[in-house]
């Protein structure tokens, strides 16, 4: 694994371990392979992402469904923000939907920590040994 991937994956693991909410993807476990040097993250099963559903010509959301998805998204974001986490990549393909219509925020690879009283800008920074990491 290249240093940049390690940096993103490590941050994602730390963030996912901090968050426990019905509208945030749950990290179920990790699998490592000594032979290939790879690390796989294991998540709960989610049937589709919101971008897929929006693009499907046969699916039309009702106003109630849209409100329900927005409410779930805002609840998940509120949980993230109240635990000092900014996702920084909210888009349809990162919002996962299960077969029961439950929405979960996923893919925290670009997420970062923040403090409510933080005055430093959140931006890209070149780190000596880890490639580019968000700080």
Coordinates of N, CA and C in Angstrom, one line a residue:
X1 N 0.8 -1.2 0.0 CA 0.0 0.0 0.0 C 0.9 1.2 0.0
X2 N 0.5 2.2 -0.8 CA 1.3 3.4 -0.8 C 1.0 4.3 0.4
X3 N 1.9 5.2 0.8 CA 1.7 6.0 2.0 C 0.4 6.8 2.0
X4 N 0.0 7.4 0.9 CA -1.2 8.2 0.8 C -2.4 7.3 1.1
X5 N -2.5 6.1 0.6 CA -3.6 5.2 0.9 C -3.6 4.8 2.4
X6 N -2.5 4.6 2.9 CA -2.4 4.2 4.4 C -2.9 5.4 5.2
X7 N -2.5 6.6 4.9 CA -3.0 7.8 5.6 C -4.5 7.9 5.6
X8 N -5.1 7.8 4.4 CA -6.5 7.9 4.3 C -7.3 6.8 5.0
X9 N -6.7 5.5 4.9 CA -7.4 4.4 5.5 C -7.3 4.5 7.0
X10 N -6.1 4.9 7.5 CA -6.0 5.0 9.0 C -6.9 6.0 9.5
X11 N -7.0 7.2 8.9 CA -8.0 8.2 9.3 C -9.4 7.7 9.3
X12 N -9.8 7.0 8.2 CA -11.1 6.5 8.1 C -11.4 5.5 9.2
X13 N -10.5 4.6 9.5 CA -10.7 3.6 10.6 C -10.9 4.3 11.9
X14 N -10.0 5.3 12.2 CA -10.2 6.0 13.5 C -11.5 6.8 13.6
X15 N -11.9 7.4 12.5 CA -13.2 8.1 12.5 C -14.4 7.2 12.7
X16 N -14.4 6.1 11.9 CA -15.5 5.1 12.0 C -15.6 4.5 13.4
X17 N -14.5 4.3 14.0 CA -14.5 3.7 15.4 C -15.1 4.8 16.4
X18 N -15.0 6.0 16.1 CA -15.5 7.1 16.9 C -17.0 7.3 16.8
X19 N -17.5 6.9 15.6 CA -19.0 7.2 15.3 C -19.8 5.9 15.5
X20 N -20.9 6.1 16.2 CA -21.9 5.0 16.3 C -23.3 5.6 16.3
X21 N -23.9 5.4 15.1 CA -25.2 6.1 14.9 C -25.9 5.3 13.8
X22 N -27.2 5.2 13.9 CA -28.0 4.4 12.8 C -27.9 5.0 11.4
X23 N -27.5 6.2 11.3 CA -27.3 6.8 9.9 C -25.9 7.0 9.5
X24 N -25.0 6.3 10.1 CA -23.6 6.3 9.8 C -23.1 4.8 9.6
X25 N -22.4 4.5 8.5 CA -22.0 3.2 8.2 C -21.2 2.7 9.4
X26 N -21.4 1.4 9.8 CA -20.7 0.8 10.9 C -19.6 -0.1 10.3
X27 N -18.4 0.2 10.9 CA -17.2 -0.7 10.6 C -17.3 -1.9 11.4
X28 N -17.6 -3.1 10.7 CA -17.8 -4.4 11.4 C -16.4 -5.0 11.7
X29 N -15.4 -4.8 10.9 CA -14.2 -5.5 11.2 C -13.1 -5.1 10.2
X30 N -11.9 -5.7 10.3 CA -10.8 -5.6 9.4 C -10.2 -6.9 9.1
X31 N -9.8 -7.1 7.9 CA -9.1 -8.3 7.4 C -7.8 -7.9 6.8
X32 N -6.7 -8.6 7.3 CA -5.4 -8.3 6.7 C -4.9 -9.5 6.0
X33 N -4.1 -9.3 5.0 CA -3.4 -10.4 4.3 C -1.9 -10.1 4.3
X34 N -1.3 -11.0 5.0 CA 0.2 -10.9 5.1 C 0.9 -11.1 3.8
X35 N 0.3 -12.0 3.0 CA 1.0 -12.3 1.7 C 1.0 -11.1 0.7
X36 N -0.2 -10.4 0.6 CA -0.3 -9.3 -0.3 C -0.1 -7.9 0.4
X37 N -0.1 -7.9 1.7 CA 0.1 -6.7 2.5 C -1.1 -5.8 2.4
X38 N -2.3 -6.4 2.1 CA -3.5 -5.5 2.0 C -4.3 -5.6 3.2
X39 N -5.2 -4.6 3.4 CA -6.1 -4.4 4.5 C -7.5 -4.1 3.9
X40 N -8.4 -4.9 4.4 CA -9.8 -4.7 3.9 C -10.7 -4.3 5.0
X41 N -11.5 -3.3 4.8 CA -12.5 -2.9 5.8 C -13.8 -3.6 5.6
X42 N -14.4 -4.1 6.6 CA -15.7 -4.9 6.5 C -16.8 -4.0 7.0
X43 N -17.8 -3.8 6.2 CA -19.0 -3.0 6.6 C -20.2 -3.8 6.5
X44 N -21.3 -3.3 7.1 CA -22.6 -3.9 7.0 C -23.0 -3.8 5.6
X45 N -23.9 -4.7 5.1 CA -24.4 -4.7 3.8 C -25.4 -3.6 3.5
X46 N -25.2 -2.9 2.4 CA -26.2 -1.9 2.0 C -26.4 -2.2 0.5
X47 N -27.7 -2.2 0.1 CA -28.1 -2.6 -1.2 C -27.7 -1.7 -2.3
X48 N -27.8 -0.4 -2.1 CA -27.5 0.6 -3.2 C -27.1 1.9 -2.6
X49 N -26.6 2.8 -3.5 CA -26.3 4.1 -3.0 C -27.4 5.0 -3.7
X50 N -27.5 6.2 -3.1 CA -28.5 7.1 -3.5 C -28.4 7.6 -5.0
X51 N -27.1 7.7 -5.5 CA -26.9 8.1 -6.8 C -27.5 7.1 -7.8
X52 N -27.3 5.8 -7.5 CA -27.9 4.7 -8.3 C -29.4 4.8 -8.4
X53 N -30.0 5.0 -7.2 CA -31.5 5.1 -7.2 C -32.0 6.3 -8.0
X54 N -31.3 7.5 -7.8 CA -31.8 8.7 -8.6 C -31.6 8.5 -10.1
X55 N -30.6 7.7 -10.5 CA -30.3 7.5 -11.9 C -31.3 6.5 -12.5
X56 N -31.9 5.7 -11.7 CA -32.8 4.6 -12.3 C -34.1 5.3 -12.8
X57 N -34.4 5.1 -14.1 CA -35.5 5.7 -14.7 C -36.9 5.2 -14.2
X58 N -36.9 4.0 -13.6 CA -38.2 3.5 -13.1 C -38.5 3.9 -11.7
X59 N -37.5 4.5 -11.0 CA -37.7 4.9 -9.6 C -38.0 6.4 -9.5
X60 N -39.2 6.7 -8.9 CA -39.6 8.1 -8.6 C -39.8 8.2 -7.1
X61 N -39.1 9.1 -6.5 CA -39.3 9.3 -5.0 C -40.5 10.2 -4.8
X62 N -41.2 9.8 -3.7 CA -42.3 10.6 -3.3 C -41.8 11.7 -2.4
X63 N -42.6 12.7 -2.1 CA -42.2 13.8 -1.2 C -41.8 13.2 0.1
X64 N -42.6 12.3 0.6 CA -42.4 11.7 1.9 C -41.0 11.0 2.0
X65 N -40.7 10.2 0.9 CA -39.4 9.5 0.8 C -38.2 10.5 0.9
X66 N -38.4 11.6 0.1 CA -37.3 12.6 0.1 C -37.1 13.2 1.4
X67 N -38.2 13.6 2.1 CA -38.1 14.1 3.5 C -37.5 13.1 4.4
X68 N -37.9 11.9 4.3 CA -37.3 10.8 5.2 C -35.8 10.7 5.0
X69 N -35.3 10.7 3.7 CA -33.9 10.6 3.4 C -33.2 11.8 3.9
X70 N -33.8 13.0 3.7 CA -33.1 14.2 4.2 C -33.0 14.2 5.7
X71 N -34.0 13.8 6.4 CA -34.0 13.7 7.9 C -32.9 12.7 8.3
X72 N -32.8 11.6 7.7 CA -31.8 10.6 8.1 C -30.4 11.2 7.8
X73 N -30.2 11.9 6.7 CA -28.9 12.5 6.3 C -28.6 13.5 7.4
X74 N -29.5 14.4 7.8 CA -29.2 15.4 8.7 C -28.9 14.9 10.1
X75 N -29.6 13.8 10.5 CA -29.4 13.2 11.8 C -27.9 12.6 11.8
X76 N -27.6 11.9 10.7 CA -26.2 11.4 10.6 C -25.1 12.5 10.6
X77 N -25.4 13.5 9.9 CA -24.4 14.6 9.9 C -24.3 15.3 11.3
X78 N -25.4 15.5 11.9 CA -25.4 16.0 13.3 C -24.6 15.2 14.2
X79 N -24.7 13.9 14.1 CA -23.9 13.0 14.9 C -22.4 13.2 14.6
X80 N -22.1 13.2 13.4 CA -20.7 13.4 13.0 C -20.2 14.7 13.5
X81 N -20.9 15.8 13.3 CA -20.4 17.1 13.7 C -20.3 17.2 15.3
X82 N -21.3 16.6 16.0 CA -21.2 16.6 17.4 C -20.1 15.8 18.0
X83 N -19.5 14.9 17.2 CA -18.3 14.1 17.6 C -17.0 14.6 16.9
X84 N -17.1 15.9 16.4 CA -15.9 16.5 15.8 C -15.4 16.0 14.5
X85 N -16.3 15.4 13.7 CA -16.0 14.9 12.4 C -16.7 15.6 11.3
X86 N -15.9 16.1 10.3 CA -16.4 16.6 9.0 C -16.2 15.6 7.9
X87 N -17.3 15.2 7.2 CA -17.2 14.2 6.2 C -16.4 14.7 5.0
X88 N -16.8 15.9 4.5 CA -16.1 16.6 3.4 C -16.3 16.0 2.0
X89 N -17.2 15.0 1.9 CA -17.4 14.4 0.6 C -18.9 13.9 0.5
X90 N -19.8 14.6 0.9 CA -21.2 14.2 0.9 C -21.7 14.3 -0.6
X91 N -22.1 13.2 -1.1 CA -22.7 13.1 -2.5 C -23.5 11.8 -2.6
X92 N -24.3 11.7 -3.6 CA -25.2 10.6 -3.7 C -24.5 9.2 -3.6
X93 N -23.3 9.1 -4.2 CA -22.7 7.8 -4.2 C -22.1 7.4 -2.8
X94 N -22.0 8.4 -1.9 CA -21.5 8.1 -0.5 C -22.7 8.0 0.5
X95 N -23.9 8.1 0.0 CA -25.1 7.9 0.8 C -25.7 6.6 0.5
X96 N -25.6 5.6 1.4 CA -26.0 4.2 1.1 C -27.4 3.9 1.6
X97 N -28.2 3.1 0.9 CA -29.6 2.8 1.3 C -29.7 1.3 1.4
X98 N -30.3 0.8 2.5 CA -30.6 -0.6 2.6 C -31.9 -0.9 2.0
X99 N -32.3 -2.2 2.1 CA -33.6 -2.7 1.5 C -34.8 -2.1 2.2
X100 N -34.6 -1.6 3.4 CA -35.7 -1.1 4.2 C -35.8 0.4 4.1
X101 N -35.0 1.1 3.3 CA -35.1 2.5 3.1 C -34.2 3.3 4.1
X102 N -33.4 2.6 4.8 CA -32.5 3.3 5.8 C -31.3 3.9 5.1
X103 N -31.0 5.2 5.3 CA -29.9 5.8 4.7 C -28.8 5.9 5.7
X104 N -27.5 5.6 5.2 CA -26.3 5.7 6.0 C -25.2 6.4 5.3
X105 N -24.6 7.3 6.0 CA -23.4 8.0 5.4 C -22.2 7.1 5.4
X106 N -21.6 7.0 4.3 CA -20.4 6.1 4.2 C -19.2 6.8 3.5
X107 N -18.2 6.0 3.4 CA -17.0 6.5 2.7 C -16.4 7.7 3.3
X108 N -15.7 7.5 4.5 CA -15.1 8.6 5.2 C -13.7 8.8 4.9
X109 N -13.2 8.5 3.7 CA -11.8 8.6 3.4 C -11.3 10.0 3.4
X110 N -12.1 11.0 3.1 CA -11.7 12.4 3.1 C -12.1 13.1 4.3
X111 N -12.7 12.4 5.3 CA -13.2 13.1 6.5 C -12.0 13.6 7.3
X112 N -12.3 14.5 8.2 CA -11.2 15.0 9.1 C -11.9 15.4 10.4
X113 N -11.0 15.5 11.4 CA -11.5 16.0 12.8 C -11.5 17.5 12.8
X114 N -12.3 18.0 13.7 CA -12.3 19.5 13.9 C -12.7 19.7 15.3
X115 N -12.4 20.9 15.8 CA -12.9 21.3 17.1 C -13.7 22.6 16.9
X116 N -14.9 22.7 17.6 CA -15.8 23.8 17.3 C -15.1 25.2 17.4
X117 N -14.1 25.3 18.3 CA -13.4 26.6 18.4 C -12.1 26.7 17.6
X118 N -12.0 25.8 16.6 CA -10.8 25.8 15.8 C -10.7 27.0 14.9
X119 N -9.6 27.7 14.9 CA -9.4 28.8 14.0 C -8.6 28.5 12.8
X120 N -7.8 27.4 12.8 CA -7.0 27.0 11.7 C -7.8 26.5 10.5
X121 N -7.5 26.9 9.3 CA -8.2 26.4 8.1 C -8.0 24.9 8.0
X122 N -9.1 24.2 7.5 CA -9.0 22.8 7.2 C -8.6 22.7 5.7
X123 N -7.5 22.2 5.4 CA -7.0 22.2 4.0 C -6.0 21.1 3.8
X124 N -5.6 20.9 2.5 CA -4.6 19.9 2.2 C -3.2 20.3 2.7
X125 N -2.4 19.4 3.2 CA -1.1 19.7 3.7 C -0.1 18.6 3.3
X126 N 1.0 18.9 2.8 CA 2.0 17.9 2.5 C 2.7 17.5 3.8
X127 N 2.6 16.2 4.0 CA 3.2 15.6 5.2 C 4.4 14.8 4.8
X128 N 5.5 15.0 5.6 CA 6.8 14.4 5.2 C 6.7 12.9 4.8
X129 N 6.1 12.1 5.7 CA 6.2 10.6 5.4 C 4.9 10.0 4.9
X130 N 3.8 10.8 4.8 CA 2.5 10.2 4.5 C 1.9 10.8 3.3
X131 N 2.6 11.4 2.4 CA 2.0 12.0 1.2 C 1.1 13.1 1.6
X132 N 0.0 13.3 0.9 CA -0.9 14.4 1.2 C -2.0 13.9 2.1
X133 N -2.2 14.6 3.2 CA -3.2 14.2 4.2 C -4.0 15.4 4.6
X134 N -5.3 15.2 4.9 CA -6.1 16.3 5.4 C -5.8 16.5 6.9
X135 N -5.6 17.8 7.3 CA -5.4 18.1 8.7 C -6.5 19.0 9.2

